[in-house]
């Protein structure tokens, strides 16, 4: 996973997950990122509505605001996809462990 704000832009083409913590239009940013970086399998961006997480195959889900840990959730969702599963098959609530902390997130289908 690489944060889009990372000044080491040479890492972006190597990343399978790229996150951005503040964009005006998450839909446009995720679409452009996935198109520009063919190695990227999942793009996650936070906008005023929460996090939008998009895959190269067009799958998209939203983690609604005030969720603050979409960047931690994105690599877990990439692992889910790597196991030949679909984002639509995720439960409505997921928990990701980060160190000693459990991060619980509610997932919603993204607007078409």
Coordinates of N, CA and C in Angstrom, one line a residue:
X1 N 0.8 -1.2 0.0 CA 0.0 0.0 0.0 C 0.9 1.2 0.0
X2 N 0.5 2.2 -0.8 CA 1.2 3.5 -0.9 C 0.2 4.6 -0.7
X3 N 0.5 5.6 0.1 CA -0.3 6.8 0.2 C 0.0 7.7 -0.9
X4 N -1.0 8.2 -1.6 CA -0.8 9.1 -2.7 C 0.0 10.4 -2.4
X5 N 0.0 10.7 -1.1 CA 0.7 11.9 -0.6 C 2.2 11.6 -0.4
X6 N 2.6 10.4 -0.6 CA 4.0 10.0 -0.4 C 4.8 10.8 -1.4
X7 N 5.8 11.5 -1.0 CA 6.6 12.3 -2.0 C 7.5 11.4 -2.9
X8 N 7.7 10.1 -2.5 CA 8.4 9.2 -3.3 C 7.5 8.6 -4.4
X9 N 7.2 9.4 -5.4 CA 6.3 9.0 -6.4 C 6.7 7.7 -7.2
X10 N 8.0 7.4 -7.1 CA 8.4 6.2 -7.8 C 7.8 4.9 -7.2
X11 N 7.3 5.0 -6.0 CA 6.6 3.8 -5.4 C 5.2 3.6 -6.0
X12 N 4.6 4.6 -6.5 CA 3.2 4.4 -7.0 C 3.0 3.3 -8.0
X13 N 3.9 3.2 -9.1 CA 3.7 2.2 -10.1 C 3.9 0.8 -9.5
X14 N 4.5 0.6 -8.3 CA 4.7 -0.7 -7.7 C 3.6 -1.1 -6.8
X15 N 2.8 -0.2 -6.4 CA 1.8 -0.5 -5.4 C 0.5 -1.2 -6.0
X16 N 0.0 -2.2 -5.2 CA -1.2 -2.8 -5.6 C -2.4 -2.2 -4.9
X17 N -2.1 -1.3 -3.9 CA -3.2 -0.6 -3.2 C -2.6 0.9 -3.0
X18 N -3.4 1.8 -3.5 CA -3.1 3.2 -3.3 C -4.2 4.0 -2.6
X19 N -3.9 4.7 -1.6 CA -4.9 5.5 -0.8 C -4.7 7.0 -0.9
X20 N -5.7 7.7 -0.8 CA -5.7 9.2 -0.7 C -6.6 9.6 0.4
X21 N -6.1 10.4 1.3 CA -6.8 10.8 2.5 C -7.8 12.0 2.3
X22 N -7.7 12.7 1.2 CA -8.6 13.9 1.1 C -8.7 14.3 -0.4
X23 N -9.8 13.9 -1.0 CA -10.1 14.3 -2.4 C -11.4 14.9 -2.5
X24 N -11.6 15.8 -3.5 CA -12.9 16.4 -3.6 C -13.9 15.4 -4.3
X25 N -13.4 14.6 -5.2 CA -14.3 13.6 -5.9 C -13.6 12.3 -5.9
X26 N -14.0 11.4 -5.0 CA -13.4 10.1 -4.8 C -13.6 9.2 -6.1
X27 N -14.8 9.3 -6.7 CA -15.1 8.6 -7.9 C -14.1 8.9 -9.0
X28 N -13.9 10.1 -9.3 CA -12.9 10.5 -10.3 C -11.5 10.1 -10.0
X29 N -11.1 10.3 -8.7 CA -9.7 10.0 -8.4 C -9.5 8.5 -8.5
X30 N -10.4 7.7 -7.9 CA -10.1 6.2 -8.0 C -10.1 5.8 -9.5
X31 N -11.0 6.3 -10.3 CA -11.0 5.9 -11.7 C -9.7 6.3 -12.4
X32 N -9.3 7.5 -12.2 CA -8.1 8.0 -12.8 C -6.8 7.2 -12.3
X33 N -6.8 6.9 -11.0 CA -5.6 6.2 -10.5 C -5.5 4.8 -11.0
X34 N -6.7 4.1 -11.1 CA -6.6 2.7 -11.6 C -6.3 2.7 -13.1
X35 N -6.7 3.7 -13.8 CA -6.4 3.8 -15.3 C -4.9 4.1 -15.5
X36 N -4.3 5.0 -14.6 CA -3.0 5.5 -14.8 C -1.9 4.5 -14.3
X37 N -2.3 3.7 -13.4 CA -1.3 2.8 -12.8 C -1.8 1.3 -12.9
X38 N -1.4 0.7 -14.0 CA -1.9 -0.7 -14.2 C -1.6 -1.7 -13.2
X39 N -0.6 -1.5 -12.4 CA -0.3 -2.5 -11.3 C -1.2 -2.3 -10.1
X40 N -1.9 -1.2 -10.0 CA -2.8 -0.9 -8.9 C -4.0 -1.7 -9.0
X41 N -4.4 -2.5 -8.0 CA -5.5 -3.4 -8.0 C -6.7 -2.8 -7.3
X42 N -6.4 -1.9 -6.3 CA -7.4 -1.3 -5.5 C -7.0 0.2 -5.1
X43 N -7.9 1.1 -5.3 CA -7.7 2.5 -5.0 C -8.8 2.9 -4.0
X44 N -8.3 3.6 -2.9 CA -9.2 4.0 -1.9 C -9.0 5.5 -1.6
X45 N -10.1 6.3 -1.6 CA -10.0 7.7 -1.4 C -11.1 8.2 -0.5
X46 N -10.7 9.1 0.4 CA -11.6 9.7 1.3 C -12.2 11.0 0.8
X47 N -13.5 11.2 0.8 CA -14.1 12.4 0.5 C -15.1 12.8 1.6
X48 N -15.9 13.8 1.4 CA -16.8 14.2 2.4 C -17.8 13.2 2.9
X49 N -18.1 12.1 2.0 CA -19.0 11.1 2.4 C -18.4 9.9 3.0
X50 N -17.1 9.9 3.2 CA -16.4 8.7 3.8 C -15.3 8.2 2.8
X51 N -15.1 6.9 2.8 CA -14.1 6.3 1.9 C -14.8 5.6 0.7
X52 N -14.3 5.8 -0.5 CA -14.7 5.0 -1.6 C -13.5 4.0 -1.9
X53 N -13.8 2.8 -2.0 CA -12.8 1.8 -2.4 C -13.2 1.1 -3.7
X54 N -12.3 1.2 -4.7 CA -12.6 0.7 -6.0 C -11.6 -0.2 -6.5
X55 N -12.0 -1.3 -7.2 CA -11.1 -2.3 -7.8 C -11.1 -2.1 -9.3
X56 N -10.0 -2.7 -9.9 CA -9.8 -2.6 -11.3 C -11.0 -3.2 -12.1
X57 N -11.7 -4.1 -11.5 CA -12.8 -4.8 -12.3 C -14.1 -4.1 -12.1
X58 N -14.1 -2.8 -11.6 CA -15.3 -2.0 -11.5 C -16.0 -2.2 -10.1
X59 N -15.6 -3.1 -9.3 CA -16.2 -3.3 -8.0 C -15.9 -2.1 -7.1
X60 N -17.0 -1.6 -6.4 CA -16.8 -0.5 -5.6 C -17.6 -0.6 -4.3
X61 N -17.1 -0.2 -3.2 CA -17.9 -0.1 -2.0 C -17.6 1.2 -1.3
X62 N -18.4 1.6 -0.4 CA -18.2 2.8 0.4 C -18.2 2.5 1.9
X63 N -17.3 3.1 2.6 CA -17.2 3.1 4.0 C -17.7 4.5 4.4
X64 N -18.9 4.6 4.9 CA -19.5 6.0 5.1 C -18.8 6.7 6.2
X65 N -18.8 8.1 6.1 CA -18.3 9.0 7.2 C -19.1 8.7 8.4
X66 N -18.5 8.8 9.6 CA -17.2 9.4 9.9 C -16.1 8.4 9.9
X67 N -16.1 7.3 9.2 CA -15.0 6.4 9.2 C -13.7 7.0 8.9
X68 N -12.7 6.7 9.8 CA -11.4 7.3 9.6 C -10.3 6.3 9.3
X69 N -10.7 5.1 9.1 CA -9.6 4.1 8.9 C -9.7 3.3 7.6
X70 N -10.3 4.0 6.6 CA -10.4 3.3 5.3 C -9.0 2.9 4.7
X71 N -8.0 3.6 5.1 CA -6.6 3.3 4.6 C -6.2 2.0 5.2
X72 N -6.6 1.7 6.4 CA -6.2 0.4 7.0 C -7.1 -0.7 6.5
X73 N -8.3 -0.4 6.1 CA -9.2 -1.4 5.6 C -8.8 -1.8 4.2
X74 N -8.3 -0.9 3.4 CA -8.0 -1.2 1.9 C -7.1 -2.4 1.7
X75 N -6.0 -2.6 2.4 CA -5.2 -3.8 2.2 C -5.9 -5.1 2.6
X76 N -6.8 -5.0 3.6 CA -7.5 -6.2 4.0 C -8.5 -6.6 2.9
X77 N -9.1 -5.6 2.2 CA -10.0 -5.8 1.1 C -9.2 -6.3 -0.1
X78 N -8.0 -5.9 -0.3 CA -7.2 -6.4 -1.4 C -6.9 -7.9 -1.1
X79 N -6.6 -8.3 0.1 CA -6.4 -9.7 0.4 C -7.7 -10.5 0.1
X80 N -8.9 -9.9 0.4 CA -10.2 -10.6 0.1 C -10.3 -10.8 -1.4
X81 N -10.0 -9.8 -2.2 CA -10.0 -10.0 -3.6 C -9.0 -11.0 -4.2
X82 N -7.8 -11.0 -3.6 CA -6.8 -12.0 -4.0 C -7.2 -13.4 -3.8
X83 N -8.2 -13.6 -2.9 CA -8.7 -14.9 -2.6 C -9.9 -15.3 -3.6
X84 N -10.0 -14.6 -4.7 CA -11.0 -14.7 -5.7 C -12.4 -14.5 -5.2
X85 N -12.6 -13.5 -4.3 CA -13.9 -13.2 -3.8 C -14.2 -11.8 -4.3
X86 N -15.5 -11.4 -4.2 CA -16.0 -10.1 -4.7 C -16.2 -9.2 -3.5
X87 N -16.1 -7.9 -3.7 CA -16.4 -6.9 -2.7 C -17.8 -7.1 -2.3
X88 N -18.7 -7.4 -3.2 CA -20.1 -7.5 -2.9 C -20.4 -8.7 -1.9
X89 N -19.5 -9.6 -1.8 CA -19.7 -10.7 -0.9 C -19.2 -10.4 0.5
X90 N -18.7 -9.2 0.8 CA -18.2 -8.9 2.1 C -19.5 -8.7 3.0
X91 N -19.3 -9.0 4.3 CA -20.4 -8.7 5.2 C -20.6 -7.2 5.4
X92 N -21.7 -6.8 5.9 CA -22.1 -5.4 6.0 C -21.1 -4.7 7.0
X93 N -20.5 -5.5 7.9 CA -19.6 -4.9 8.9 C -18.4 -5.8 8.9
X94 N -17.2 -5.2 8.9 CA -15.9 -6.0 9.0 C -15.1 -5.4 10.1
X95 N -14.2 -6.2 10.6 CA -13.3 -5.8 11.6 C -11.9 -6.2 11.2
X96 N -11.0 -5.2 11.3 CA -9.6 -5.4 10.9 C -8.8 -5.1 12.1
X97 N -7.8 -6.0 12.4 CA -6.9 -5.8 13.6 C -5.7 -5.1 13.1
X98 N -5.3 -4.0 13.8 CA -4.1 -3.2 13.6 C -3.4 -3.1 14.9
X99 N -2.4 -4.0 15.1 CA -1.7 -4.1 16.4 C -2.6 -4.6 17.4
X100 N -2.8 -3.8 18.5 CA -3.7 -4.2 19.6 C -5.1 -3.6 19.4
X101 N -5.3 -2.9 18.3 CA -6.6 -2.2 18.1 C -7.4 -2.9 17.0
X102 N -8.7 -3.0 17.3 CA -9.7 -3.6 16.3 C -10.4 -2.4 15.7
X103 N -10.4 -2.4 14.3 CA -11.1 -1.3 13.6 C -12.3 -1.9 13.0
X104 N -13.4 -1.5 13.3 CA -14.7 -2.0 12.9 C -15.3 -1.0 11.8
X105 N -15.7 -1.5 10.7 CA -16.2 -0.6 9.6 C -17.5 -1.1 9.1
X106 N -18.4 -0.2 8.8 CA -19.6 -0.6 8.1 C -19.4 -0.3 6.6
X107 N -19.8 -1.3 5.8 CA -19.7 -1.2 4.4 C -21.0 -1.0 3.7
X108 N -21.0 -0.2 2.6 CA -22.2 0.0 1.8 C -21.9 -0.1 0.4
X109 N -22.9 -0.5 -0.4 CA -22.6 -0.5 -1.9 C -22.4 1.0 -2.3
X110 N -21.5 1.2 -3.2 CA -21.2 2.5 -3.7 C -22.3 2.9 -4.7
X111 N -22.6 4.1 -4.8 CA -23.6 4.6 -5.8 C -23.1 4.2 -7.2
X112 N -24.1 3.8 -8.1 CA -23.7 3.4 -9.4 C -23.2 4.5 -10.2

